[in-house]
PDB file of C-alpha atoms in Angstrom:
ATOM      1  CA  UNK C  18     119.863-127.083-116.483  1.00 61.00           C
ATOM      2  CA  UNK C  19     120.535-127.206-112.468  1.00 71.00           C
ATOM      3  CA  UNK C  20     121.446-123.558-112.531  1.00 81.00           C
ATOM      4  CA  UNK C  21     119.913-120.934-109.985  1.00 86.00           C
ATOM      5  CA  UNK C  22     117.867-119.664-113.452  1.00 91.00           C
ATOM      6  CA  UNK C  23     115.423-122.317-113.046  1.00 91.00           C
ATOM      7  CA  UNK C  24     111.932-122.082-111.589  1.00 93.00           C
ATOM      8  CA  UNK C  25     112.128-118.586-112.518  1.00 95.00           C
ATOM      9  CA  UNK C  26     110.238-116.019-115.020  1.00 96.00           C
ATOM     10  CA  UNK C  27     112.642-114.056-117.483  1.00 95.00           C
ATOM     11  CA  UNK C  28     111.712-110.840-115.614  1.00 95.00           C
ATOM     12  CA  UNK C  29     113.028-112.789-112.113  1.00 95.00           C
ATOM     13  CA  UNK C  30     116.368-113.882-113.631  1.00 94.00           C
ATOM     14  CA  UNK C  31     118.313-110.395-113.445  1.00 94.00           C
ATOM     15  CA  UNK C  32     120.207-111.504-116.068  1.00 94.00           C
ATOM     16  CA  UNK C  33     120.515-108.351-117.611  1.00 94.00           C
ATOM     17  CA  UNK C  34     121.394-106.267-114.401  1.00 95.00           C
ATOM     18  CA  UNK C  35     123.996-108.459-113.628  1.00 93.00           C
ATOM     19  CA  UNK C  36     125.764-109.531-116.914  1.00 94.00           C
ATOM     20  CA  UNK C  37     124.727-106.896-119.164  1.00 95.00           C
ATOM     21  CA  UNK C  38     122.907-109.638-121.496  1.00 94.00           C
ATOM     22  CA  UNK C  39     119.455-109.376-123.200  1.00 94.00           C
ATOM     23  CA  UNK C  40     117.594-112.763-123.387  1.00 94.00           C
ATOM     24  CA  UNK C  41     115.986-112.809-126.553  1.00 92.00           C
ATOM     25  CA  UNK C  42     114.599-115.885-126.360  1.00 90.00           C
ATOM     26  CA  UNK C  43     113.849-119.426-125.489  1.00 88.00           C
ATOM     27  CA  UNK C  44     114.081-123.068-127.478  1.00 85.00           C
ATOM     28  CA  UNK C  45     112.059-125.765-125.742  1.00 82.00           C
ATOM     29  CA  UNK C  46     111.681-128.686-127.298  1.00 77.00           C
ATOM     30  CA  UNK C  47     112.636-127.638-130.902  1.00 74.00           C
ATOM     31  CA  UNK C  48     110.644-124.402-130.607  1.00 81.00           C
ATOM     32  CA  UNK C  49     111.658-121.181-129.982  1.00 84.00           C
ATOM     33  CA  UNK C  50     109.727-118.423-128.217  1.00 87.00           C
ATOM     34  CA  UNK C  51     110.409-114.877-128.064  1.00 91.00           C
ATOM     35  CA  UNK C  52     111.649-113.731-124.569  1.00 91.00           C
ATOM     36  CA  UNK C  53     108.789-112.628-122.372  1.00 94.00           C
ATOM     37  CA  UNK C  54     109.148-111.277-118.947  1.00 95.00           C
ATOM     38  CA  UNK C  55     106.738-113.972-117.809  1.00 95.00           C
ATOM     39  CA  UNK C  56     108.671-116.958-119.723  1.00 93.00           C
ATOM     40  CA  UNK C  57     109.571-119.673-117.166  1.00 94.00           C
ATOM     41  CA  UNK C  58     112.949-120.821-117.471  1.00 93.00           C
ATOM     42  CA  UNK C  59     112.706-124.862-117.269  1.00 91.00           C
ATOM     43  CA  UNK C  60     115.531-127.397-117.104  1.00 85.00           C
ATOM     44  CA  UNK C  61     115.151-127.987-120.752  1.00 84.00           C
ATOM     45  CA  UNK C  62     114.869-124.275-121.411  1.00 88.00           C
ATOM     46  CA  UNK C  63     117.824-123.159-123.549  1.00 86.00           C
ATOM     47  CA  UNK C  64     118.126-119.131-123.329  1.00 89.00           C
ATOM     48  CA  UNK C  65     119.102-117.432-126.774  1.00 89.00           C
ATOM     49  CA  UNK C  66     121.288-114.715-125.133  1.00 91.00           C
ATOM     50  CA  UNK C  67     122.641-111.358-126.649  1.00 91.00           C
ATOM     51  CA  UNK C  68     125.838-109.648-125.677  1.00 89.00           C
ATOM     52  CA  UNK C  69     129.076-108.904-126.078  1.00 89.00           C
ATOM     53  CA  UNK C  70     131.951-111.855-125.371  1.00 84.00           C
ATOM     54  CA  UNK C  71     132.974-110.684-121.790  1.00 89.00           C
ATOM     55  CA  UNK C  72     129.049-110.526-121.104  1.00 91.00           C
ATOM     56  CA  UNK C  73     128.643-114.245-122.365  1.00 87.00           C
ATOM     57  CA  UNK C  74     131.651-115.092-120.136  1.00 86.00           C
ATOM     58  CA  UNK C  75     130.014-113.634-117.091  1.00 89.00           C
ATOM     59  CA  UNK C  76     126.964-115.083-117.632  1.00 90.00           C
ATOM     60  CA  UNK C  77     129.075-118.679-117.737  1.00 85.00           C
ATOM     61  CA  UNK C  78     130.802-117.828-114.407  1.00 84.00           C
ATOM     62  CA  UNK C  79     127.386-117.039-112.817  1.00 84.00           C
ATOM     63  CA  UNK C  80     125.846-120.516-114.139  1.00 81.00           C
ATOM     64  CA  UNK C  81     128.594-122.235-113.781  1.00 71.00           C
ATOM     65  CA  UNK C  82     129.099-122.875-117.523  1.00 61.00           C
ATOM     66  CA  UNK C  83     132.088-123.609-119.176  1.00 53.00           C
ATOM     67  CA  UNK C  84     133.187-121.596-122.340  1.00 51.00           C
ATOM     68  CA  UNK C  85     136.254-123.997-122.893  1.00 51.00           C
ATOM     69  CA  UNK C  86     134.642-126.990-124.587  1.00 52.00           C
ATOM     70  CA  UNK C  87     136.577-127.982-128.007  1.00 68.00           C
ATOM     71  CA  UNK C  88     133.585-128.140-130.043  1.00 78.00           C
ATOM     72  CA  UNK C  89     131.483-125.859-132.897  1.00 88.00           C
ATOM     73  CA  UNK C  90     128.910-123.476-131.838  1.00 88.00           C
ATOM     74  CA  UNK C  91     125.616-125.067-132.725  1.00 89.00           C
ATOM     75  CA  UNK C  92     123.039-122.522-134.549  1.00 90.00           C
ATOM     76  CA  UNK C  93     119.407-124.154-135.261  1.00 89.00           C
ATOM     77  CA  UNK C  94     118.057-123.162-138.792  1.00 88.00           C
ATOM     78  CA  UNK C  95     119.892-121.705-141.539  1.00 85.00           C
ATOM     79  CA  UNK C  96     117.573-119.099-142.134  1.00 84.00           C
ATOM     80  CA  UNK C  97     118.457-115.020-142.177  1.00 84.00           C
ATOM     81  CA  UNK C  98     119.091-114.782-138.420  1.00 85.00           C
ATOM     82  CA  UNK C  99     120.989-118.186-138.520  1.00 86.00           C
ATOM     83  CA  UNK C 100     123.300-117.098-141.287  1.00 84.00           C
ATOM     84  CA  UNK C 101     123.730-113.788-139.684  1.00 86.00           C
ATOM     85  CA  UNK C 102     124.856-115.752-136.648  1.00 87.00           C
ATOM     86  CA  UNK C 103     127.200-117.874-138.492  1.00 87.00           C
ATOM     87  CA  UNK C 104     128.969-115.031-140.131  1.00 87.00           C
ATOM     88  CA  UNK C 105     129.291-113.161-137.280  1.00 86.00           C
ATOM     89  CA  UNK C 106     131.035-116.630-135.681  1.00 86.00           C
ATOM     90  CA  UNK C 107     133.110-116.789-138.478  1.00 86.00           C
ATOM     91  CA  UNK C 108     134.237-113.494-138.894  1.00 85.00           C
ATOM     92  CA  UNK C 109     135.289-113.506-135.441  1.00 79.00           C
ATOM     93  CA  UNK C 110     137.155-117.368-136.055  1.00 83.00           C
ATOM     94  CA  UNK C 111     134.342-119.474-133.959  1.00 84.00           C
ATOM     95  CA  UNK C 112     134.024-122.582-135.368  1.00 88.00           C
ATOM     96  CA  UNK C 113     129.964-123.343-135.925  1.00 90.00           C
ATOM     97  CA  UNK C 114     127.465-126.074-137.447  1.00 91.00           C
ATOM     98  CA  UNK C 115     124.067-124.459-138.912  1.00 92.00           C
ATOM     99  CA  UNK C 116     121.175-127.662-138.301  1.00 92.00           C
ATOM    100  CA  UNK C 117     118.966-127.248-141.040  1.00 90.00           C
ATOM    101  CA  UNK C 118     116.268-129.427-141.967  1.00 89.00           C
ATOM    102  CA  UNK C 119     116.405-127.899-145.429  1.00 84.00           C
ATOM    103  CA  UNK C 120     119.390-129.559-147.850  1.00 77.00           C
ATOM    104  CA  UNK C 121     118.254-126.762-150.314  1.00 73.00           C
ATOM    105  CA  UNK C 122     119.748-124.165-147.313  1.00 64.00           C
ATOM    106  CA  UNK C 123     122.965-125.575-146.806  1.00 61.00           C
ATOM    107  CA  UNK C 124     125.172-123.457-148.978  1.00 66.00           C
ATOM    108  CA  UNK C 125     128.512-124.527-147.122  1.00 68.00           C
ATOM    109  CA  UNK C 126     128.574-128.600-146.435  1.00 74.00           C
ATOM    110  CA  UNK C 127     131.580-128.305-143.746  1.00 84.00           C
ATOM    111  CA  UNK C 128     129.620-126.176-141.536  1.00 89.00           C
ATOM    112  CA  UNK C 129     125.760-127.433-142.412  1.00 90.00           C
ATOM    113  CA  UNK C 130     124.329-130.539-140.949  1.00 92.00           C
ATOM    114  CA  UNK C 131     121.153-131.403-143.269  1.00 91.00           C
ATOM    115  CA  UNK C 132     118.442-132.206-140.684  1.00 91.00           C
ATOM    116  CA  UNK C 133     115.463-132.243-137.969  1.00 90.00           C
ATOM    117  CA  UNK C 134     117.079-130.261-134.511  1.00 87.00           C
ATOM    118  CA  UNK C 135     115.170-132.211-132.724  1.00 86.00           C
ATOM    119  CA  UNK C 136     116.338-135.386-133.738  1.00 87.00           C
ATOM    120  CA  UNK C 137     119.688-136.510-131.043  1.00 88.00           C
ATOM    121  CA  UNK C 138     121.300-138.281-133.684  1.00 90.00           C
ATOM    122  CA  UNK C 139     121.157-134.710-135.648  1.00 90.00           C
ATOM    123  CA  UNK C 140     122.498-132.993-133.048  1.00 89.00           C
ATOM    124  CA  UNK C 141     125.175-135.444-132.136  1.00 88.00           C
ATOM    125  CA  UNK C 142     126.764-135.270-135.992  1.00 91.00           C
ATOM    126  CA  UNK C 143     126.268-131.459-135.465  1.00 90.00           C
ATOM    127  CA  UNK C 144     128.492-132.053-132.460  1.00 87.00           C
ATOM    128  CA  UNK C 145     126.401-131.315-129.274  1.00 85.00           C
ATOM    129  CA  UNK C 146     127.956-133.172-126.861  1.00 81.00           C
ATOM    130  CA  UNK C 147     131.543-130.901-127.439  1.00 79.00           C
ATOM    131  CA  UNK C 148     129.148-127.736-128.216  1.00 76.00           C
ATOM    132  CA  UNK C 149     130.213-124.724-125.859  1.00 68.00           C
ATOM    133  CA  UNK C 150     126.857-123.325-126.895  1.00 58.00           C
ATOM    134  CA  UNK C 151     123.880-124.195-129.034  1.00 52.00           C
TER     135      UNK C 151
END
Protein backbone atom coordinates (compact mmCIF):
# COMPACT_ATOMS: atom_id res chain seq x y z
CA UNK A 1 0.00 0.00 0.00
CA UNK A 2 1.25 3.71 -1.12
CA UNK A 3 4.46 2.23 -2.39
CA UNK A 4 5.92 3.04 -5.98
CA UNK A 5 4.72 -0.94 -6.71
CA UNK A 6 1.29 0.13 -7.25
CA UNK A 7 -0.51 0.68 -10.54
CA UNK A 8 1.94 -1.63 -11.89
CA UNK A 9 1.99 -5.30 -13.60
CA UNK A 10 4.44 -7.89 -11.87
CA UNK A 11 6.56 -7.82 -15.06
CA UNK A 12 6.80 -3.65 -14.51
CA UNK A 13 7.86 -3.90 -10.84
CA UNK A 14 11.70 -4.91 -11.37
CA UNK A 15 11.55 -6.39 -8.29
CA UNK A 16 13.69 -9.07 -9.11
CA UNK A 17 16.48 -7.00 -10.93
CA UNK A 18 16.78 -4.88 -8.17
CA UNK A 19 16.43 -6.99 -4.92
CA UNK A 20 17.15 -10.31 -6.16
CA UNK A 21 13.46 -11.49 -5.04
CA UNK A 22 11.01 -13.74 -7.00
CA UNK A 23 7.30 -12.76 -6.47
CA UNK A 24 5.51 -15.82 -6.30
CA UNK A 25 2.42 -14.55 -5.74
CA UNK A 26 -0.43 -12.37 -4.75
CA UNK A 27 -3.35 -12.49 -1.80
CA UNK A 28 -6.23 -10.15 -2.55
CA UNK A 29 -8.93 -10.31 -0.61
CA UNK A 30 -8.35 -13.77 1.03
CA UNK A 31 -7.26 -15.29 -2.29
CA UNK A 32 -4.13 -15.96 -3.54
CA UNK A 33 -3.02 -15.97 -7.17
CA UNK A 34 0.02 -17.26 -8.64
CA UNK A 35 2.44 -14.46 -9.81
CA UNK A 36 1.85 -13.52 -13.41
CA UNK A 37 3.82 -11.03 -15.31
CA UNK A 38 0.55 -9.29 -16.10
CA UNK A 39 -0.76 -9.32 -12.28
CA UNK A 40 -1.56 -5.72 -11.23
CA UNK A 41 -0.24 -4.87 -8.01
CA UNK A 42 -3.27 -2.97 -6.11
CA UNK A 43 -3.21 -1.20 -2.75
CA UNK A 44 -4.69 -4.22 -1.18
CA UNK A 45 -2.35 -6.48 -3.11
CA UNK A 46 -0.08 -8.31 -0.65
CA UNK A 47 3.07 -9.82 -2.68
CA UNK A 48 4.17 -13.42 -1.44
CA UNK A 49 7.93 -12.77 -1.98
CA UNK A 50 10.90 -15.33 -2.16
CA UNK A 51 14.44 -14.64 -1.14
CA UNK A 52 17.02 -14.73 1.00
CA UNK A 53 16.93 -12.29 4.39
CA UNK A 54 19.24 -9.46 3.02
CA UNK A 55 16.94 -9.64 -0.23
CA UNK A 56 13.71 -9.20 2.00
CA UNK A 57 15.57 -6.32 3.72
CA UNK A 58 16.22 -4.57 0.47
CA UNK A 59 13.06 -4.97 -0.76
CA UNK A 60 11.82 -3.11 2.76
CA UNK A 61 14.31 -0.23 2.17
CA UNK A 62 12.99 0.20 -1.42
CA UNK A 63 9.18 0.28 -0.12
CA UNK A 64 9.83 1.85 2.66
CA UNK A 65 8.86 -1.08 4.94
CA UNK A 66 9.92 -1.67 8.22
CA UNK A 67 11.39 -5.13 9.26
CA UNK A 68 11.55 -4.01 13.03
CA UNK A 69 7.96 -4.49 14.17
CA UNK A 70 7.75 -6.72 17.55
CA UNK A 71 5.22 -8.98 16.29
CA UNK A 72 4.85 -12.88 14.72
CA UNK A 73 5.11 -13.45 11.11
CA UNK A 74 1.61 -14.14 9.92
CA UNK A 75 1.35 -17.33 7.43
CA UNK A 76 -2.37 -17.90 5.95
CA UNK A 77 -3.33 -21.69 5.90
CA UNK A 78 -1.69 -24.41 7.61
CA UNK A 79 -1.46 -26.50 4.76
CA UNK A 80 2.05 -28.16 3.23
CA UNK A 81 3.48 -24.84 2.00
CA UNK A 82 2.24 -23.09 5.26
CA UNK A 83 3.93 -25.59 7.53
CA UNK A 84 6.95 -25.54 5.39
CA UNK A 85 6.95 -21.81 6.00
CA UNK A 86 6.55 -22.08 9.63
CA UNK A 87 9.39 -24.44 10.09
CA UNK A 88 11.59 -22.69 8.13
CA UNK A 89 10.59 -19.45 10.60
CA UNK A 90 11.21 -21.46 13.37
CA UNK A 91 14.23 -23.07 12.60
CA UNK A 92 15.69 -19.83 11.94
CA UNK A 93 13.99 -18.34 15.63
CA UNK A 94 11.09 -16.09 13.83
CA UNK A 95 8.33 -16.02 15.85
CA UNK A 96 4.99 -16.92 13.52
CA UNK A 97 1.04 -17.52 13.79
CA UNK A 98 -0.35 -20.13 11.05
CA UNK A 99 -4.42 -18.72 10.39
CA UNK A 100 -6.18 -21.72 9.70
CA UNK A 101 -9.73 -22.07 9.28
CA UNK A 102 -9.31 -25.76 10.01
CA UNK A 103 -9.08 -26.63 14.10
CA UNK A 104 -8.36 -30.23 12.79
CA UNK A 105 -4.84 -28.45 11.24
CA UNK A 106 -3.63 -26.80 14.14
CA UNK A 107 -1.14 -29.24 15.53
CA UNK A 108 0.69 -26.53 17.77
CA UNK A 109 -2.05 -24.13 19.72
CA UNK A 110 0.73 -21.34 20.64
CA UNK A 111 1.47 -20.68 17.14
CA UNK A 112 -2.16 -21.61 15.35
CA UNK A 113 -5.01 -19.22 15.36
CA UNK A 114 -8.24 -21.46 14.47
CA UNK A 115 -10.02 -19.33 11.83
CA UNK A 116 -11.39 -17.46 8.53
CA UNK A 117 -8.13 -14.99 7.21
CA UNK A 118 -10.40 -12.91 6.11
CA UNK A 119 -12.15 -12.20 9.09
CA UNK A 120 -10.16 -8.73 11.02
CA UNK A 121 -10.97 -9.99 14.26
CA UNK A 122 -8.92 -13.31 13.06
CA UNK A 123 -6.23 -11.52 12.03
CA UNK A 124 -6.03 -9.16 14.93
CA UNK A 125 -5.73 -12.34 17.61
CA UNK A 126 -3.19 -13.64 14.98
CA UNK A 127 -1.48 -10.33 15.67
CA UNK A 128 -1.61 -8.22 12.41
CA UNK A 129 -1.40 -5.00 13.54
CA UNK A 130 2.47 -5.85 15.19
CA UNK A 131 3.01 -8.36 12.06
CA UNK A 132 6.40 -7.41 10.24
CA UNK A 133 4.98 -9.54 7.46
CA UNK A 134 1.92 -11.59 6.64
Amino acid sequence: MRTGLEGKRIAESEVRETTGLTIVGAWERGSFQPALADTLIQSNTVLVLAGPREQLERFGELCGVSSTAPGPVLIIGGGNEGNAAAETLANSGIDYRIVERRSRAAVDSAHFVVGDAADLATLKKAGVERAPSA
